[in-house]
Short mmCIF file of C-alpha atoms in Angstrom, two decimals:
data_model
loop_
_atom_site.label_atom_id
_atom_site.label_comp_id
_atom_site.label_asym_id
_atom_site.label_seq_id
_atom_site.Cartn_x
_atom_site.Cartn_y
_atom_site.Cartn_z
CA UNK A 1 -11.61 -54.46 -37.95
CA UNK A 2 -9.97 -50.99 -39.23
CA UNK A 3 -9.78 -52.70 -42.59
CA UNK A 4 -13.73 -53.83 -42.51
CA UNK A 5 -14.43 -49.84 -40.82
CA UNK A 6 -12.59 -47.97 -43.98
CA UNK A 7 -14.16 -49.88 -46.76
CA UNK A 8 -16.97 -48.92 -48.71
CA UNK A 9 -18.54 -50.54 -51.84
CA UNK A 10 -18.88 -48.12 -54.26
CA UNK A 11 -22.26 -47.63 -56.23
CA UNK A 12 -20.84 -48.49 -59.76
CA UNK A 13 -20.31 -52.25 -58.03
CA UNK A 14 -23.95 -52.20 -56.73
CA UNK A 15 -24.94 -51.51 -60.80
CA UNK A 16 -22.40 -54.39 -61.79
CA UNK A 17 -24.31 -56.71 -59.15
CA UNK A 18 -27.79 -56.12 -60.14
CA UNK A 19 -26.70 -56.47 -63.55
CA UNK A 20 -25.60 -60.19 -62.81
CA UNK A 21 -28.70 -60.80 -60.59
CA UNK A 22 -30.46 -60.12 -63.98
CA UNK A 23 -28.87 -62.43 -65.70
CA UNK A 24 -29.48 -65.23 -63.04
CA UNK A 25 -32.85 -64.49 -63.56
CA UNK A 26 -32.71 -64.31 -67.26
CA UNK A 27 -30.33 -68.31 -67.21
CA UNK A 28 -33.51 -69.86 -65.67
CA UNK A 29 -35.17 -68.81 -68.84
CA UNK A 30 -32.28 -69.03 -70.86
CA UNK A 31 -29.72 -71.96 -70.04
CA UNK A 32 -27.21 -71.62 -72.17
CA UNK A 33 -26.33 -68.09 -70.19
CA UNK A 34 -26.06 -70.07 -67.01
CA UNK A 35 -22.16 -70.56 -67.26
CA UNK A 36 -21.68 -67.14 -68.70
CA UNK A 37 -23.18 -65.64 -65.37
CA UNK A 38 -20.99 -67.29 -63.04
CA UNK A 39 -18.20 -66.52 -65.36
CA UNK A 40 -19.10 -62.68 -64.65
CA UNK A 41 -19.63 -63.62 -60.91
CA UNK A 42 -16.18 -64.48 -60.92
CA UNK A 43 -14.66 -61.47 -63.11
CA UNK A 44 -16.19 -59.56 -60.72
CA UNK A 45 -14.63 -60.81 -57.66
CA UNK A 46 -11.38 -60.99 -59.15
CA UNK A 47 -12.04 -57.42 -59.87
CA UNK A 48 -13.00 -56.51 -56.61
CA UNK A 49 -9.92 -58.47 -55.12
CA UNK A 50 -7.45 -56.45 -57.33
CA UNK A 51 -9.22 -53.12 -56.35
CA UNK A 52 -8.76 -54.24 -52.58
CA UNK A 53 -5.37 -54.53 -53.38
CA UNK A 54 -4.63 -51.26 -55.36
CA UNK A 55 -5.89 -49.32 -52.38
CA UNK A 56 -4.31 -50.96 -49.71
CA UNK A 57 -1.23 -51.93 -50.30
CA UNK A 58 -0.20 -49.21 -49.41
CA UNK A 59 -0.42 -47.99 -46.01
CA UNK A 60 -0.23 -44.31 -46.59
CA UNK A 61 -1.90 -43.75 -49.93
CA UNK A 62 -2.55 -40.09 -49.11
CA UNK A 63 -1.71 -37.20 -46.70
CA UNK A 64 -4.07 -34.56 -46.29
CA UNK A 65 -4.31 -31.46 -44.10
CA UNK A 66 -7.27 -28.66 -43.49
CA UNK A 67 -6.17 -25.38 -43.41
CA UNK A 68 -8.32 -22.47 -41.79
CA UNK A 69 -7.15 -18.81 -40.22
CA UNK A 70 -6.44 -18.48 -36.96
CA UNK A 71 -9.60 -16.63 -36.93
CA UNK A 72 -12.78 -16.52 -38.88
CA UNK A 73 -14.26 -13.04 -39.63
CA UNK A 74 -17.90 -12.50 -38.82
CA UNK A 75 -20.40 -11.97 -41.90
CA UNK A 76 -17.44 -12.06 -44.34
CA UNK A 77 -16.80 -15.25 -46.91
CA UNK A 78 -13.56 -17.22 -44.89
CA UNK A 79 -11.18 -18.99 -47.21
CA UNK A 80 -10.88 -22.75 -45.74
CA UNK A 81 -7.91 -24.92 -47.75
CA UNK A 82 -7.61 -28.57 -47.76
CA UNK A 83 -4.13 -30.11 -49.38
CA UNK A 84 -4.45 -33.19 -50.50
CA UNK A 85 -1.22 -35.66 -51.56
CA UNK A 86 -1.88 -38.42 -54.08
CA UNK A 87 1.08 -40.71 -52.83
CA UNK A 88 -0.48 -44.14 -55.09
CA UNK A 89 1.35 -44.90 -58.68
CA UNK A 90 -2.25 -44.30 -60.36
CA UNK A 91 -4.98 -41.66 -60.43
CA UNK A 92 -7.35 -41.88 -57.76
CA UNK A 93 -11.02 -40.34 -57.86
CA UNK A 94 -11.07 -38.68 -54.32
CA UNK A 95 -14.85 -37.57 -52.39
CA UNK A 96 -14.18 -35.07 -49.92
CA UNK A 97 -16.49 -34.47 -46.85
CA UNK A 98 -15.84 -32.30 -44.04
CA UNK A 99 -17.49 -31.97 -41.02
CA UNK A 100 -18.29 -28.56 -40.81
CA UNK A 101 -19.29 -26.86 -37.41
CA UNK A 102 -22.40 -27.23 -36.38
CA UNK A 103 -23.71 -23.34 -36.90
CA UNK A 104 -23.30 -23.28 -40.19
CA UNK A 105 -26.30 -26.04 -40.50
CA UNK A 106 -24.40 -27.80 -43.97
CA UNK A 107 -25.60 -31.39 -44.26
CA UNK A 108 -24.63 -31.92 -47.80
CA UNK A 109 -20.98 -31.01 -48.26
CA UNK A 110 -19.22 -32.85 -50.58
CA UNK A 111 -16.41 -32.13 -52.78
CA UNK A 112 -15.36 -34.86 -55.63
CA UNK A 113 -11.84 -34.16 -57.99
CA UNK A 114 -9.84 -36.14 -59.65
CA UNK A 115 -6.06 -36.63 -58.55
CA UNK A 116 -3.09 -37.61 -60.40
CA UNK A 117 -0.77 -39.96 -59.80
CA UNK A 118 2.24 -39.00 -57.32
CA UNK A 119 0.58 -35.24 -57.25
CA UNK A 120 -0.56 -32.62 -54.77
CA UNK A 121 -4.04 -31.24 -55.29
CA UNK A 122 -5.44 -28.20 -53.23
CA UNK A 123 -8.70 -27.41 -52.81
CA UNK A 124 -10.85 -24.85 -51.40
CA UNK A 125 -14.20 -23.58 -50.18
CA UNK A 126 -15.37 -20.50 -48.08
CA UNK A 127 -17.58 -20.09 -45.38
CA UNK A 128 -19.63 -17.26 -43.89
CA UNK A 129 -20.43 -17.13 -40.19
CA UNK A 130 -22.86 -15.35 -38.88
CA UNK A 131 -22.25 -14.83 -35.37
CA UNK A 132 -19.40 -14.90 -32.88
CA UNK A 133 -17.86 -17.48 -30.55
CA UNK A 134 -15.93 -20.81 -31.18
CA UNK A 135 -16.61 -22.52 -34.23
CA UNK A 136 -15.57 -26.78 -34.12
CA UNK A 137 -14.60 -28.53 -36.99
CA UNK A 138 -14.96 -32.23 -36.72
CA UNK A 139 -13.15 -35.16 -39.00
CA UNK A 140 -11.76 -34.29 -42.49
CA UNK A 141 -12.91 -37.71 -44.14
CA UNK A 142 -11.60 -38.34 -47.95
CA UNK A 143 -13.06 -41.91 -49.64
CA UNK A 144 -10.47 -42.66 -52.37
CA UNK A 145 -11.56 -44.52 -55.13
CA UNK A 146 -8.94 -46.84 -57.77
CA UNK A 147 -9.68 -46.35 -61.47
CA UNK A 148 -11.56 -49.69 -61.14
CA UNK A 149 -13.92 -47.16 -59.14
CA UNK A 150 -15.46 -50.74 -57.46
CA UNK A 151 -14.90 -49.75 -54.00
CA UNK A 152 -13.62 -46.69 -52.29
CA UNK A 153 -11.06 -46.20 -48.56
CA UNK A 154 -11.51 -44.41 -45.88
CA UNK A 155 -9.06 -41.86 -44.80
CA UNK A 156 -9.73 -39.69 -42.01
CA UNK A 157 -7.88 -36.82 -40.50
CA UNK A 158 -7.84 -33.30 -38.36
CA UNK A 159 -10.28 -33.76 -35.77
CA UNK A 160 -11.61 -31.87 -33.30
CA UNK A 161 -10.29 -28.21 -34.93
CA UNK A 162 -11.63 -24.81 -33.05
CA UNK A 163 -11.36 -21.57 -34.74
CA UNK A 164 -13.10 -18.42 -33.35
CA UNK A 165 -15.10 -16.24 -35.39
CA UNK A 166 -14.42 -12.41 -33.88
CA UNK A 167 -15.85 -9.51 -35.41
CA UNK A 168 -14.82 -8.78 -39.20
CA UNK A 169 -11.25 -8.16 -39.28
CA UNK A 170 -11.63 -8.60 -43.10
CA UNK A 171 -13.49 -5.55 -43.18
CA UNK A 172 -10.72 -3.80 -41.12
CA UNK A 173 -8.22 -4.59 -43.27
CA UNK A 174 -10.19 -3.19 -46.50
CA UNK A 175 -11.37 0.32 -45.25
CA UNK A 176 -8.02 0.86 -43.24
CA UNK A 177 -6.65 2.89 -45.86
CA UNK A 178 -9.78 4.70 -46.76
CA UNK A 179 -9.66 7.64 -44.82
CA UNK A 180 -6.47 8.95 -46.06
CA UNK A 181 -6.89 8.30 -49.69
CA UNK A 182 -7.31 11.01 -52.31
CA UNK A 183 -9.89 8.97 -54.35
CA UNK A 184 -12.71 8.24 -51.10
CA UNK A 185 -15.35 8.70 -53.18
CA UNK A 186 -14.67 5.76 -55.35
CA UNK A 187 -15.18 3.58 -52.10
CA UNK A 188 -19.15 5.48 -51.06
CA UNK A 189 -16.63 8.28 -48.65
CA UNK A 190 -17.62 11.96 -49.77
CA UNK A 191 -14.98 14.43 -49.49
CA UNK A 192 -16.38 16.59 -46.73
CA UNK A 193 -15.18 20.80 -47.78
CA UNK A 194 -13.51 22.21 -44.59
CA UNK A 195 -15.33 25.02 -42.51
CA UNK A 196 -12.89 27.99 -41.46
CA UNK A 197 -9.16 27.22 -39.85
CA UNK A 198 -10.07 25.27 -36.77
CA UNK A 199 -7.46 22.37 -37.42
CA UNK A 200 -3.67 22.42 -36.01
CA UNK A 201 -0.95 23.88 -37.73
CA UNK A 202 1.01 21.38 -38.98
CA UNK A 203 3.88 23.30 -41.52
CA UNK A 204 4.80 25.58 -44.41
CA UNK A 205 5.07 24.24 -47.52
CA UNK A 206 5.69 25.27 -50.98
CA UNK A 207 2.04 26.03 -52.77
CA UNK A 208 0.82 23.75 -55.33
CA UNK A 209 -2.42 24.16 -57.87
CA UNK A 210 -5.53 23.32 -55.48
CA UNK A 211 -4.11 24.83 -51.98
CA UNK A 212 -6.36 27.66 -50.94
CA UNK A 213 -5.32 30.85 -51.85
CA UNK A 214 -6.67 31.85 -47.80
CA UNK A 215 -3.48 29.92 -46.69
CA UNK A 216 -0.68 32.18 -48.27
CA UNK A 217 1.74 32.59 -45.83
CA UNK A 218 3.64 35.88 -46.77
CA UNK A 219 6.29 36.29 -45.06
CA UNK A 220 7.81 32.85 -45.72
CA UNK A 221 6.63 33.55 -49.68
CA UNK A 222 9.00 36.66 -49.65
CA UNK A 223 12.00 34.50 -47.94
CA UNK A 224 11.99 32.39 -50.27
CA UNK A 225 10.87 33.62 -53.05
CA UNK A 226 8.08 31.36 -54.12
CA UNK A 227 4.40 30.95 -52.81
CA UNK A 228 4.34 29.56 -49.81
CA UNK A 229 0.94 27.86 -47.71
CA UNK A 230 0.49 27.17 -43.75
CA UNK A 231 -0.54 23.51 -43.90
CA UNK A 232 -3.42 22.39 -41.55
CA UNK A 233 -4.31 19.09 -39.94
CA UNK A 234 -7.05 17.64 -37.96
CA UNK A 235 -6.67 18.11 -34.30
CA UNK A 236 -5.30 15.19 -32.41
CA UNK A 237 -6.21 13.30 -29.43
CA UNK A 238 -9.44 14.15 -29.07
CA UNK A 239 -11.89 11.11 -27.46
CA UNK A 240 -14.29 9.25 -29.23
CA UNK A 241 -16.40 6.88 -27.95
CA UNK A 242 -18.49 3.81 -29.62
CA UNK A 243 -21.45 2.90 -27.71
CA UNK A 244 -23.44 0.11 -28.57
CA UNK A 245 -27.10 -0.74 -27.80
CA UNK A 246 -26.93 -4.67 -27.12
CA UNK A 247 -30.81 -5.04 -25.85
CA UNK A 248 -33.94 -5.98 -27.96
CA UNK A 249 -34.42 -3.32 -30.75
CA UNK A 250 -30.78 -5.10 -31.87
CA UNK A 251 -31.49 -8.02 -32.45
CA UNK A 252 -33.76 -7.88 -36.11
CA UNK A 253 -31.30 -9.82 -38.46
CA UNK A 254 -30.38 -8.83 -41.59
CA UNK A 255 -28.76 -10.99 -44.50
CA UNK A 256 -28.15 -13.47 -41.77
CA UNK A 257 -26.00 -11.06 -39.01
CA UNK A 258 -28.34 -9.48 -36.08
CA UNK A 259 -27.61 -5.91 -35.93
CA UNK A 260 -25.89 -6.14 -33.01
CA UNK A 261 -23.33 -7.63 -34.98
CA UNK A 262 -23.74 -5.23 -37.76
CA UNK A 263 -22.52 -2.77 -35.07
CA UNK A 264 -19.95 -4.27 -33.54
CA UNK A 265 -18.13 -4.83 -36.86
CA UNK A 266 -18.72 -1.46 -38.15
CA UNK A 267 -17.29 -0.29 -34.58
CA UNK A 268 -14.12 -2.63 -35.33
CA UNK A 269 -13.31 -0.80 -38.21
CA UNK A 270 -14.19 2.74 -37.03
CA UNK A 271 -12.32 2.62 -34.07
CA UNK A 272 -9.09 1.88 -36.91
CA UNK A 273 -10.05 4.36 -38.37
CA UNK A 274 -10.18 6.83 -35.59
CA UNK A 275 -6.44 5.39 -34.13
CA UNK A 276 -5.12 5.77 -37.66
CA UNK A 277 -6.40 10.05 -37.41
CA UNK A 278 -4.05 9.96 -34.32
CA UNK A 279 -7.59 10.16 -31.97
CA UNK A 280 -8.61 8.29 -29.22
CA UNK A 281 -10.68 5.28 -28.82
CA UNK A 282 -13.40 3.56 -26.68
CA UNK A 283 -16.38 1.43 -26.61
CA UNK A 284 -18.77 0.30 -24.30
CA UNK A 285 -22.31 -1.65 -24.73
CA UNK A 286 -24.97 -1.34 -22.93
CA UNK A 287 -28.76 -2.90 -21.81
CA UNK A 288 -29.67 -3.24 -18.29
CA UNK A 289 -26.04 -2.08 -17.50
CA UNK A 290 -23.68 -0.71 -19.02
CA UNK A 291 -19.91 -3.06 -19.42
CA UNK A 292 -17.84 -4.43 -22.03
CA UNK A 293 -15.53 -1.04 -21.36
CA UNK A 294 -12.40 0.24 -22.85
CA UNK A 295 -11.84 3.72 -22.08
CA UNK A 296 -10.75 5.98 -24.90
CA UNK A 297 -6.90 5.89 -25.64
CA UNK A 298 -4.99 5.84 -28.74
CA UNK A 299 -1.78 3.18 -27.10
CA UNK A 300 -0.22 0.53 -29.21
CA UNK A 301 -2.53 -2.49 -28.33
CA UNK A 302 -5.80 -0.55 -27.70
CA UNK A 303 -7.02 -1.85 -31.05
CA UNK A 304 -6.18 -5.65 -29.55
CA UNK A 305 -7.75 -4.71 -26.63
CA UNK A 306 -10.92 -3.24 -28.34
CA UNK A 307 -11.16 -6.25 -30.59
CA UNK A 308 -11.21 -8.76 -28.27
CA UNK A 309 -14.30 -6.62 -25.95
CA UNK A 310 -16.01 -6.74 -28.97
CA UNK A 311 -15.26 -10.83 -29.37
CA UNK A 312 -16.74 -11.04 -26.08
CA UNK A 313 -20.09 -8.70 -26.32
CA UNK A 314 -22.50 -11.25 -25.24
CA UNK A 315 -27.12 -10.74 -24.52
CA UNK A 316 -29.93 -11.80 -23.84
CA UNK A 317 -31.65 -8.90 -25.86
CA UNK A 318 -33.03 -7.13 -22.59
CA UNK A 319 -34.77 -3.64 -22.86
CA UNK A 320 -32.41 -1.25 -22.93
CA UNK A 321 -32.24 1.17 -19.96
CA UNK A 322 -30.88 4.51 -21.15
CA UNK A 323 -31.37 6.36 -17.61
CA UNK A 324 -28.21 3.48 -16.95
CA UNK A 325 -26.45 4.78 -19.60
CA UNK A 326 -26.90 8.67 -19.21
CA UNK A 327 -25.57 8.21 -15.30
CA UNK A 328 -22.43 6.22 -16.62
CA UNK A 329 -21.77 8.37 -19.72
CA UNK A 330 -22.12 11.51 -16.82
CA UNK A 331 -19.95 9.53 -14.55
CA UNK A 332 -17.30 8.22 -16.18
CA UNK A 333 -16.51 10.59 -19.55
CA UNK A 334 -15.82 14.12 -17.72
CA UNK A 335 -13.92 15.28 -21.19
CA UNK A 336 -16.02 16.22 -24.08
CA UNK A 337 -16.28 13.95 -26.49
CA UNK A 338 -17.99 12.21 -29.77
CA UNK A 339 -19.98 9.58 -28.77
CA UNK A 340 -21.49 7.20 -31.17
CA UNK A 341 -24.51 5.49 -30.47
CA UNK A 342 -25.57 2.55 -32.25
CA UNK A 343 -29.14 1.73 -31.41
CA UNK A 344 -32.50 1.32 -33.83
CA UNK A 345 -35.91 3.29 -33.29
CA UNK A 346 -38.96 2.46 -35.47
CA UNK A 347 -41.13 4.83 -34.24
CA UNK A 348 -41.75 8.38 -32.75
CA UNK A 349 -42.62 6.88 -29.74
CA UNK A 350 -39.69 4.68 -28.94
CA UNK A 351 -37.67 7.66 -29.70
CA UNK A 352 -39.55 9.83 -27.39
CA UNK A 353 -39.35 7.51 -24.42
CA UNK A 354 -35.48 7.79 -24.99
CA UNK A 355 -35.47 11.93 -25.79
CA UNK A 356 -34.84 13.11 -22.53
CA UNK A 357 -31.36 10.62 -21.82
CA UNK A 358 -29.95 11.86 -25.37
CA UNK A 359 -30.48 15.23 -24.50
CA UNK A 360 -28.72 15.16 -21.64
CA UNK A 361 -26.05 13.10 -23.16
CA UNK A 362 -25.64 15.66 -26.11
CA UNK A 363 -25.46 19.02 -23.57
CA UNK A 364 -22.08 17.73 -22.43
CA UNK A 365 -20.80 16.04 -25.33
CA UNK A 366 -21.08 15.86 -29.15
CA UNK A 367 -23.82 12.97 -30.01
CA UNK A 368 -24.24 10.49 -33.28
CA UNK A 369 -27.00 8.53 -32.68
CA UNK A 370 -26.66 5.41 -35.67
CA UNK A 371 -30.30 3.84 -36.33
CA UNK A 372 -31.41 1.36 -39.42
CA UNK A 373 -33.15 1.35 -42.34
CA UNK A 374 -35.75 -1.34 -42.65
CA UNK A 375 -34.92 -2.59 -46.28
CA UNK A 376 -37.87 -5.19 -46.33
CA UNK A 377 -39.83 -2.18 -46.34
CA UNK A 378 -37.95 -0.77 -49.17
CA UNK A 379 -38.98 -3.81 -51.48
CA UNK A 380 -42.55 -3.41 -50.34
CA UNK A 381 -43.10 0.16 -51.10
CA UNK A 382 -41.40 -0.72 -54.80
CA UNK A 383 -43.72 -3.75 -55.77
CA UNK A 384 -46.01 -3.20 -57.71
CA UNK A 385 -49.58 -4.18 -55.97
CA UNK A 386 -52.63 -5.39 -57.58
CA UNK A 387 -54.64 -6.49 -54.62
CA UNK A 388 -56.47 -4.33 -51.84
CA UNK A 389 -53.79 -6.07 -49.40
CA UNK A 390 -50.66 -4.90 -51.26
CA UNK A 391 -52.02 -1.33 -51.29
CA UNK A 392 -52.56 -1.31 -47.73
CA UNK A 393 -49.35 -3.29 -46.74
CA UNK A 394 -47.57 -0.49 -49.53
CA UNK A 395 -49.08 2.55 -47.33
CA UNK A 396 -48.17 1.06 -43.91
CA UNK A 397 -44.51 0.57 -45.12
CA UNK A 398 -44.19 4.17 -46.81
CA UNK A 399 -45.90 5.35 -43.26
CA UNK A 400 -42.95 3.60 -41.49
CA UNK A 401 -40.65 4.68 -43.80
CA UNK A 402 -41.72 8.02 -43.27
CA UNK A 403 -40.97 8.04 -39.22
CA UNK A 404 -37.55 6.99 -39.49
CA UNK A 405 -37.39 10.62 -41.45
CA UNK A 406 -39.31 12.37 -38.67
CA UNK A 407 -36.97 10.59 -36.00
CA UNK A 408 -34.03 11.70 -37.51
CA UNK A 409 -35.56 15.13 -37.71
CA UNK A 410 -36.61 15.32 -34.15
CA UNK A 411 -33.10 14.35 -33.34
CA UNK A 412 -31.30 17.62 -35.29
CA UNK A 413 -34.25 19.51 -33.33
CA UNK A 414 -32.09 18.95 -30.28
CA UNK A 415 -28.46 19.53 -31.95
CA UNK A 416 -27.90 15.73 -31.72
CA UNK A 417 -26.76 13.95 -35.05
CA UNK A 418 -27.73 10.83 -36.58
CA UNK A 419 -27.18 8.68 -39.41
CA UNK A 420 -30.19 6.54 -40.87
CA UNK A 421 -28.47 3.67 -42.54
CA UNK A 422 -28.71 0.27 -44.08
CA UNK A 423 -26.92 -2.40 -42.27
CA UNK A 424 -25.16 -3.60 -45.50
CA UNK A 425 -23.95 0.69 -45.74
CA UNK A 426 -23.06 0.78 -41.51
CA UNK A 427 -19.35 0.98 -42.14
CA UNK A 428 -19.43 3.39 -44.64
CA UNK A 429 -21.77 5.69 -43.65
CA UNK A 430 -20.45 5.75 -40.03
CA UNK A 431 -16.80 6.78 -40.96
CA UNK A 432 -18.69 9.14 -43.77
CA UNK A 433 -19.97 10.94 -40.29
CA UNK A 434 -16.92 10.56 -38.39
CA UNK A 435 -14.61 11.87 -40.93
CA UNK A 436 -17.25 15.09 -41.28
CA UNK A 437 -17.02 16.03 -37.62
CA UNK A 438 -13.24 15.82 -38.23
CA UNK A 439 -13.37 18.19 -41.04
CA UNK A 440 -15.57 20.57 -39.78
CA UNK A 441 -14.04 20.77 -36.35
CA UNK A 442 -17.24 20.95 -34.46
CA UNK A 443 -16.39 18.18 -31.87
#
């Protein structure tokens, strides 16, 4: 029965048999081609009897193993490896399919490569999830084909693999280093120019070419006999908080990711960021309620303890209820501190509903409220329109367009900051802002 289950007839036999079946047709016409047919018939089963044998007589005729990370990363291109081992004394043609999990909606993988004899072959392909949670990988099935190519074997193995997809890690690891490189502005950072001496002392040090001039510390600069500069750093330990809107303006997608998850990743790397710049950390989402807490610390295994919140951030997309999170932020944060908010408004009035919570948010503590660009709007207002439709759709985007300006306006009315974004620039733009408050010391 196994044997029966892990053999399939190939289609090059299929063309060999209707070939034949042709010439049975063609011997009733012809006579003389009668014998000739059968002696094909027979070729061919004599064929197919050696392939049957080439392939299984051997019981292992390959090992093969899938390899995936412990963890996929959400919205980034995962690296999935499959190692195959040719252990037959010929070259086999080998057709690869995987059962990949459900989400990613891929009915047609297949991956054909020839192996040679007594070799190890490995292959990959990527994949790019596109929300969080467990991802199941079913049977790895490889069909091995002889060079007779008349039928093919069924091998199957790793079933039943789960991997979780948390928020991008890959991300993480690429900006981590960003905020204390000298070239930032290769990567989209600016170099933000610092506002007075508000920052810590941190130590004298010998001056080189660039130090300001303001910094000349004297009195060490006649002890030693060389020009001296008081060093500065950021100040330390001060809280920052990530605050995520999880209700229905969140949930437009964008290349595939809602911007929910937009935010979360972006928060994943920020709060690295803000560890790494010795400050303290914290998150919290919020709809109807507010949960998914960590409060702000800068420990060893906050940034576990952040990522797996984040891994966990689940909604139904309610209607956010900022009263909710005014009372909690009032409650709970009695230190002043930078919160980030990372919400979406599309007009004046949805801001306006919401005014009166940010205000009192920002009177105690330093406010960044993070809203989106609508970048299908973008590609309508540059089309070029030739119809009375196009015109009108044009002017309705540009008028759009034209009240995420006035939100973000009405926002510096009330000393609160904000940064209008597109979800593909998040990241970036959000430690832009972050590492600006830092340099100007206004938090």
């Amino acid at each position: 029965m196994k044997f029966i289950k892990s053999l399939y007839l190939n289609n090059f036999f299929f063309y060999v048999l209707l070939s034949i079946i042709g010439l049975f047709v063609c011997a009733y016409i012809f006579p003389n081609l009668y014998n000739a047919v059968w002696f094909g018939v027979l070729v061919l089963l004599t064929f197919l009897g050696l392939d049957i044998l080439l392939l299984y007589l051997s019981r292992n005729g390959i090992e093969a193993t899938r390899t995936v990370p412990e963890k996929l990363s959400n919205g980034d291109l995962n690296p999935i490896s499959i190692s195959i081992k040719n252990q037959y004394t010929f070259p086999i043609l080998v057709k690869i399919i995987d059962e990949i999990p459900v989400q990613f909606q891929v009915r047609d993988f297949k991956i054909v490569k020839t192996i040679k004899a007594s070799f190890q072959d490995d292959l990959k392909y990527e994949l790019r999830p596109t929300e969080r949670g467990e991802y199941h990988f079913g049977y790895l099935n490889i069909y091995v084909s002889s060079p007779l190519r008349l039928i093919s074997r069924r091998f199957v193995f790793d079933h039943d693999q789960m991997v979780p997809t948390y928020p991008s890690y890959i991300q993480l690891r690429k900006y981590d280093l960003l905020a204390f490189s000298n070239n930032l502005h290769q990567y989209g950072i600016k170099k933000i120019r610092r506002i007075g001496h508000t920052m810590e002392f941190e130590q004298i040090k010998e001056y080189v070419q660039g130090d300001d001039l303001r910094t000349l510390n004297w009195k060490a600069t006649a002890k030693k006999n060389s020009l001296m500069v008081n060093q500065f750093q950021d100040e330390k330990s001060q809280s920052v908080y990530m605050a995520i809107d999880k209700g229905r303006v969140m949930q437009m997608p964008f290349d595939g990711l809602s911007l929910l998850d937009y935010a979360i990743n972006s928060t994943l790397v920020l709060s690295n960021v803000i560890l790494k710049k010795q400050d303290k950390a914290g998150i919290f989402a919020f709809s109807k309620k507010v949960e998914n807490r960590v409060f702000a610390e800068k420990r060893g295994s906050q940034m576990q303890k952040i990522l797996e919140t984040l891994y966990n951030i689940k909604t139904d997309f309610f209607e956010s209820d900022y009263s909710r999170l005014y009372v909690d932020i009032k409650k709970n944060i009695n230190q002043r501190s930078l919160i980030i908010l990372y919400t979406n408004f599309e007009t004046m009035d949805g801001l306006n509903r919401q005014l009166p919570y940010l205000k009192g948010i920002a009177k105690s503590h330093l406010l960044v409220v993070v809203f989106f660009q609508n970048t299908e709007l973008n590609d309508i207002i540059n089309k070029k329109t030739d119809t009375i439709q196009e015109v009108y759709d044009k002017v309705i985007a540009e008028k759009f367009m034209f009240e995420k300006r006035l939100i973000a306006n009405e926002l510096k009315k009330y000393g609160i900051h904000s940064v209008l974004t597109q979800p593909e620039n998040l990241t970036l733009d959000a430690i832009n802002k972050y590492l600006e408050i830092k340099a100007r010391g206004i938090l």
